[in-house]
Short mmCIF file of C-alpha atoms in Angstrom, two decimals:
data_model
loop_
_atom_site.label_atom_id
_atom_site.label_comp_id
_atom_site.label_asym_id
_atom_site.label_seq_id
_atom_site.Cartn_x
_atom_site.Cartn_y
_atom_site.Cartn_z
CA MET A 1 -44.42 -8.00 -39.94
CA PRO A 2 -48.16 -7.56 -39.20
CA ASP A 3 -49.22 -7.37 -35.58
CA VAL A 4 -50.93 -10.49 -34.22
CA HIS A 5 -53.47 -9.88 -31.48
CA HIS A 6 -54.23 -12.48 -28.79
CA ARG A 7 -57.84 -12.11 -27.64
CA TYR A 8 -60.72 -13.73 -25.80
CA ALA A 9 -64.46 -13.71 -26.48
CA THR A 10 -67.31 -15.23 -24.49
CA VAL A 11 -69.59 -17.33 -26.68
CA GLN A 12 -72.56 -19.20 -25.21
CA GLY A 13 -71.03 -18.74 -21.77
CA GLN A 14 -67.65 -20.19 -22.80
CA ARG A 15 -64.43 -18.16 -22.98
CA LEU A 16 -62.72 -18.77 -26.30
CA PHE A 17 -59.18 -17.68 -27.12
CA TYR A 18 -58.37 -16.56 -30.66
CA ARG A 19 -55.56 -14.97 -32.61
CA GLU A 20 -56.42 -12.15 -34.99
CA ALA A 21 -54.33 -10.19 -37.48
CA GLY A 22 -54.54 -8.22 -40.68
CA PRO A 23 -56.90 -5.50 -41.96
CA LEU A 24 -60.39 -5.77 -40.51
CA ASP A 25 -61.85 -4.78 -43.87
CA GLY A 26 -59.82 -7.38 -45.76
CA PRO A 27 -61.19 -10.73 -46.96
CA ALA A 28 -61.57 -13.00 -43.94
CA VAL A 29 -59.62 -16.24 -43.54
CA VAL A 30 -60.53 -18.54 -40.63
CA LEU A 31 -57.94 -21.11 -39.52
CA LEU A 32 -59.33 -24.19 -37.75
CA HIS A 33 -56.85 -26.45 -36.01
CA GLY A 34 -56.96 -30.17 -35.32
CA TYR A 35 -56.19 -32.60 -32.50
CA PRO A 36 -54.25 -32.25 -30.24
CA THR A 37 -53.06 -28.75 -30.97
CA SER A 38 -54.50 -25.21 -31.03
CA SER A 39 -54.14 -21.94 -32.93
CA HIS A 40 -50.47 -22.24 -31.92
CA MET A 41 -50.04 -24.40 -35.05
CA PHE A 42 -50.71 -21.27 -37.14
CA ARG A 43 -48.18 -19.03 -35.37
CA HIS A 44 -46.12 -18.64 -38.56
CA LEU A 45 -48.95 -18.72 -41.10
CA ILE A 46 -51.00 -15.93 -39.48
CA PRO A 47 -48.50 -13.09 -40.13
CA HIS A 48 -47.79 -14.54 -43.58
CA LEU A 49 -51.46 -14.13 -44.56
CA ALA A 50 -52.15 -10.96 -42.61
CA ASP A 51 -50.52 -8.68 -45.20
CA ARG A 52 -53.91 -8.46 -46.94
CA TYR A 53 -56.28 -10.83 -45.17
CA HIS A 54 -58.27 -10.56 -41.93
CA VAL A 55 -57.04 -13.72 -40.23
CA ILE A 56 -58.91 -15.35 -37.31
CA ALA A 57 -57.62 -18.49 -35.60
CA PRO A 58 -59.60 -19.74 -32.57
CA ASP A 59 -58.73 -22.42 -30.06
CA HIS A 60 -61.58 -24.93 -29.93
CA LEU A 61 -63.20 -25.38 -26.54
CA GLY A 62 -61.12 -27.87 -24.54
CA PHE A 63 -57.94 -26.99 -26.44
CA GLY A 64 -55.14 -24.48 -26.05
CA LEU A 65 -56.02 -21.32 -24.15
CA SER A 66 -59.80 -21.62 -24.49
CA ASP A 67 -61.93 -22.77 -21.58
CA ALA A 68 -61.91 -26.49 -20.94
CA PRO A 69 -65.00 -27.38 -18.92
CA SER A 70 -65.21 -31.01 -17.92
CA ALA A 71 -67.08 -33.55 -20.02
CA ASP A 72 -69.75 -33.53 -17.30
CA GLU A 73 -70.19 -29.76 -17.60
CA PHE A 74 -70.23 -29.53 -21.41
CA ASP A 75 -71.41 -31.97 -24.07
CA TYR A 76 -68.37 -32.12 -26.34
CA THR A 77 -69.46 -32.88 -29.89
CA PHE A 78 -68.39 -31.59 -33.27
CA ASP A 79 -71.84 -30.01 -33.57
CA ALA A 80 -71.18 -28.08 -30.35
CA LEU A 81 -67.71 -26.96 -31.50
CA ALA A 82 -69.23 -25.76 -34.78
CA ASP A 83 -71.88 -23.85 -32.80
CA LEU A 84 -69.17 -22.05 -30.82
CA THR A 85 -67.14 -21.26 -33.95
CA ALA A 86 -70.24 -19.82 -35.66
CA GLY A 87 -70.99 -17.78 -32.55
CA LEU A 88 -67.48 -16.35 -32.46
CA LEU A 89 -67.58 -15.38 -36.13
CA ASP A 90 -70.98 -13.79 -35.61
CA GLN A 91 -69.60 -11.68 -32.75
CA LEU A 92 -66.69 -10.61 -34.94
CA GLY A 93 -69.01 -9.67 -37.81
CA VAL A 94 -67.61 -12.23 -40.24
CA PRO A 95 -70.44 -13.75 -42.32
CA ARG A 96 -68.30 -14.90 -45.27
CA TYR A 97 -64.77 -16.24 -45.18
CA ALA A 98 -62.23 -18.61 -46.63
CA VAL A 99 -61.39 -21.46 -44.32
CA TYR A 100 -58.20 -23.44 -43.66
CA VAL A 101 -58.89 -26.81 -42.05
CA GLN A 102 -56.65 -29.45 -40.57
CA ASP A 103 -57.74 -32.67 -38.84
CA TYR A 104 -60.61 -31.79 -36.39
CA GLY A 105 -60.98 -28.41 -38.07
CA ALA A 106 -62.41 -30.16 -41.13
CA PRO A 107 -65.61 -31.61 -39.64
CA ILE A 108 -66.23 -28.32 -37.86
CA ALA A 109 -65.95 -26.40 -41.15
CA TRP A 110 -68.08 -28.95 -43.02
CA ARG A 111 -70.89 -28.36 -40.54
CA LEU A 112 -70.57 -24.61 -40.99
CA ALA A 113 -70.73 -24.99 -44.76
CA LEU A 114 -73.80 -27.22 -44.68
CA ARG A 115 -75.61 -24.86 -42.33
CA ASP A 116 -74.90 -21.80 -44.49
CA ARG A 117 -74.07 -22.68 -48.08
CA ASP A 118 -73.00 -19.11 -48.83
CA ALA A 119 -70.58 -18.70 -45.91
CA LEU A 120 -67.44 -20.24 -47.37
CA THR A 121 -65.65 -18.37 -50.13
CA ALA A 122 -62.82 -20.92 -50.46
CA ILE A 123 -61.48 -24.02 -48.72
CA VAL A 124 -57.86 -24.83 -47.95
CA THR A 125 -57.63 -28.35 -46.58
CA GLN A 126 -54.33 -29.47 -45.11
CA ASN A 127 -54.89 -33.09 -44.18
CA GLY A 128 -58.47 -32.23 -43.31
CA ASN A 129 -60.48 -35.25 -44.38
CA ALA A 130 -63.80 -35.39 -46.23
CA TYR A 131 -63.74 -38.80 -47.92
CA ASP A 132 -63.69 -42.42 -46.76
CA GLU A 133 -60.58 -42.93 -48.90
CA GLY A 134 -58.67 -40.56 -46.65
CA PHE A 135 -58.74 -42.82 -43.60
CA VAL A 136 -55.55 -44.84 -43.04
CA PRO A 137 -56.96 -48.08 -41.56
CA GLU A 138 -53.89 -48.92 -39.47
CA PHE A 139 -54.39 -45.74 -37.46
CA TRP A 140 -58.20 -45.77 -37.38
CA GLN A 141 -58.95 -49.41 -36.52
CA PRO A 142 -58.64 -48.88 -32.73
CA ILE A 143 -60.86 -45.78 -32.94
CA TRP A 144 -63.46 -47.61 -35.03
CA ALA A 145 -63.43 -50.39 -32.43
CA TYR A 146 -64.06 -47.77 -29.72
CA HIS A 147 -66.95 -46.38 -31.77
CA ALA A 148 -68.48 -49.83 -31.97
CA GLU A 149 -68.19 -50.62 -28.26
CA GLN A 150 -66.93 -48.64 -25.28
CA ASN A 151 -65.18 -50.70 -22.64
CA ALA A 152 -61.81 -50.84 -20.90
CA GLU A 153 -60.29 -52.91 -23.72
CA THR A 154 -61.30 -50.56 -26.54
CA GLU A 155 -60.61 -47.43 -24.51
CA ALA A 156 -57.00 -48.30 -23.70
CA PRO A 157 -55.50 -47.77 -27.20
CA VAL A 158 -57.49 -44.55 -27.63
CA ARG A 159 -56.05 -43.24 -24.37
CA GLU A 160 -52.59 -43.91 -25.81
CA ALA A 161 -53.21 -41.04 -28.23
CA LEU A 162 -53.14 -38.67 -25.23
CA THR A 163 -49.52 -39.50 -24.33
CA GLU A 164 -46.60 -37.27 -25.17
CA GLU A 165 -44.99 -40.00 -27.28
CA ALA A 166 -48.14 -40.46 -29.35
CA ILE A 167 -48.38 -36.71 -29.93
CA ARG A 168 -44.72 -36.61 -30.91
CA TRP A 169 -45.42 -39.43 -33.38
CA GLN A 170 -48.14 -37.33 -35.00
CA TYR A 171 -45.66 -34.52 -35.56
CA VAL A 172 -42.66 -36.45 -36.87
CA SER A 173 -44.13 -39.48 -38.60
CA GLY A 174 -43.77 -39.15 -42.36
CA VAL A 175 -41.39 -36.18 -42.09
CA PRO A 176 -38.19 -36.91 -44.05
CA ASP A 177 -36.06 -34.86 -41.63
CA ALA A 178 -37.64 -34.98 -38.17
CA SER A 179 -35.06 -32.52 -36.84
CA LEU A 180 -37.03 -29.79 -38.64
CA VAL A 181 -39.88 -30.26 -36.16
CA SER A 182 -39.36 -28.44 -32.88
CA PRO A 183 -40.01 -30.52 -29.74
CA ASP A 184 -41.80 -27.45 -28.39
CA THR A 185 -44.76 -28.38 -30.61
CA TRP A 186 -45.69 -31.71 -29.10
CA ARG A 187 -44.70 -30.67 -25.56
CA HIS A 188 -46.91 -27.57 -25.88
CA ASP A 189 -49.85 -29.68 -27.04
CA HIS A 190 -49.32 -32.38 -24.40
CA ARG A 191 -49.32 -29.79 -21.63
CA TYR A 192 -52.84 -28.66 -22.50
CA ILE A 193 -54.19 -32.12 -23.29
CA SER A 194 -52.95 -33.23 -19.85
CA ARG A 195 -55.00 -30.73 -17.82
CA PRO A 196 -57.06 -32.50 -15.12
CA GLY A 197 -60.23 -33.93 -16.67
CA ASN A 198 -59.20 -33.22 -20.24
CA ASP A 199 -58.72 -36.90 -20.94
CA GLU A 200 -62.48 -37.38 -20.73
CA VAL A 201 -63.01 -34.39 -23.01
CA GLN A 202 -60.77 -35.92 -25.65
CA LEU A 203 -62.34 -39.37 -25.32
CA LYS A 204 -65.73 -37.78 -25.90
CA LEU A 205 -64.53 -36.16 -29.13
CA PHE A 206 -62.85 -39.37 -30.30
CA LEU A 207 -66.19 -41.07 -29.80
CA ASP A 208 -68.15 -38.33 -31.55
CA TYR A 209 -65.87 -38.59 -34.59
CA ALA A 210 -68.23 -41.40 -35.64
CA THR A 211 -70.72 -38.69 -36.64
CA ASN A 212 -68.42 -37.27 -39.32
CA PRO A 213 -68.31 -39.88 -42.13
CA PRO A 214 -72.13 -40.06 -42.37
CA MET A 215 -72.02 -36.33 -43.15
CA TYR A 216 -69.71 -36.81 -46.15
CA PRO A 217 -72.37 -37.46 -48.82
CA ALA A 218 -74.12 -34.16 -48.00
CA LEU A 219 -70.76 -32.39 -48.09
CA HIS A 220 -69.91 -33.91 -51.48
CA GLU A 221 -73.26 -32.68 -52.81
CA TYR A 222 -72.51 -29.21 -51.43
CA LEU A 223 -69.10 -29.21 -53.15
CA ARG A 224 -70.58 -30.33 -56.47
CA ASP A 225 -73.40 -27.78 -56.31
CA THR A 226 -71.40 -24.74 -55.18
CA GLN A 227 -68.03 -25.50 -56.80
CA VAL A 228 -66.45 -23.57 -53.95
CA PRO A 229 -62.73 -23.24 -54.75
CA VAL A 230 -60.67 -25.96 -53.01
CA LEU A 231 -56.95 -26.24 -52.40
CA ALA A 232 -55.80 -29.53 -50.92
CA VAL A 233 -52.23 -29.04 -49.73
CA TRP A 234 -51.43 -32.34 -48.09
CA GLY A 235 -48.62 -34.12 -46.32
CA GLU A 236 -48.55 -37.19 -48.53
CA ASN A 237 -46.85 -39.32 -45.83
CA ASP A 238 -49.52 -38.63 -43.20
CA PRO A 239 -50.22 -41.92 -41.34
CA ILE A 240 -53.66 -40.66 -40.26
CA PHE A 241 -55.22 -39.14 -43.39
CA GLY A 242 -53.59 -40.49 -46.54
CA PRO A 243 -53.13 -38.77 -49.92
CA ASP A 244 -56.21 -40.44 -51.45
CA GLY A 245 -58.20 -38.13 -49.19
CA ALA A 246 -56.66 -35.15 -50.98
CA ARG A 247 -57.13 -36.56 -54.47
CA ALA A 248 -60.80 -37.27 -53.82
CA PHE A 249 -61.71 -33.57 -53.72
CA ALA A 250 -61.13 -33.46 -57.48
CA ARG A 251 -64.16 -35.75 -57.95
CA ASP A 252 -66.56 -33.08 -56.71
CA VAL A 253 -64.81 -29.77 -57.43
CA ASP A 254 -63.87 -29.39 -61.09
CA ASP A 255 -60.92 -27.06 -60.59
CA ALA A 256 -59.71 -28.38 -57.26
CA GLU A 257 -55.99 -27.83 -56.77
CA ILE A 258 -54.25 -30.89 -55.31
CA HIS A 259 -50.68 -30.62 -54.03
CA LEU A 260 -49.03 -33.55 -52.26
CA LEU A 261 -45.92 -32.43 -50.38
CA ASP A 262 -43.24 -34.61 -48.83
CA GLY A 263 -44.40 -34.29 -45.23
CA GLY A 264 -46.71 -35.60 -42.56
CA HIS A 265 -49.79 -34.68 -40.56
CA PHE A 266 -48.50 -31.26 -39.41
CA LEU A 267 -47.17 -30.09 -42.76
CA LEU A 268 -46.55 -26.47 -41.70
CA GLU A 269 -43.83 -27.60 -39.29
CA SER A 270 -41.55 -29.03 -41.98
CA LYS A 271 -42.74 -27.59 -45.32
CA PHE A 272 -43.88 -24.13 -44.29
CA ASP A 273 -42.47 -22.07 -47.14
CA GLU A 274 -43.80 -24.32 -49.88
CA ALA A 275 -47.22 -24.75 -48.29
CA ALA A 276 -47.60 -21.08 -47.36
CA LYS A 277 -46.88 -19.91 -50.91
CA LEU A 278 -49.48 -22.31 -52.32
CA ILE A 279 -52.03 -21.09 -49.78
CA HIS A 280 -51.35 -17.39 -50.35
CA ASP A 281 -51.40 -17.77 -54.15
CA PHE A 282 -54.67 -19.71 -53.98
CA LEU A 283 -56.36 -17.15 -51.76
CA ASP A 284 -55.13 -14.32 -53.98
CA LYS A 285 -56.63 -16.07 -56.98
CA HIS A 286 -60.02 -16.45 -55.33
CA ARG A 287 -60.19 -13.37 -53.09
#
């Protein structure tokens, strides 16, 4: 099994943790995690891809083992997280790469793509949304209400997302056999999300999510113009980003591969073998 290195880099004065594996001269694959997890979600995928790919999986600022300055000390936005990701890749000498996105990783990657249209060699999106059709209204209504007005009433349901039970729900909802999902996953995430002051960090990012849908038309134009290869490998029972979000990629990318698997938001926890083979085969095809 390939060695996986656990490293830190200082980018714009912030200490970022990242996992790295595989040949340094191999095609680069960057794995971008979502809320509320970290590069820990890729602990099995990294060695699977590192047989021939240079794999890099950072923890976003405020998540996992990366620094987590308070919301007063750092302006947490998706623009800022994209800046840090770009800075890390620049330090590592990685100008072109395939990207795997999930949840929050998607709007970070979309910003990177729109800033440098030649950077992305391929996109793997695992419940990483890019279309209005992907939003499941039942989940998003409280967040949209918080976007519209910030007060104690609208903040309360958003804060519920920070609880261990809500994080557990993200992991097991839509999974046919929830016993396949280790409780270590949501307890690991909850531990880091619960650091003092991190609640305000997460509220800031929930609020800034409002900046992502207005970016979609420019992203769709980018996809149509570049025809960058896209694999959507999606948990079709995800209660956050539904399967229509996966199907929509085929509108803009002629040869987009769409695979809906019987799983939820964190597909790698219950359908790893099936998803990993699709990802590896796709990257091999477009390396």
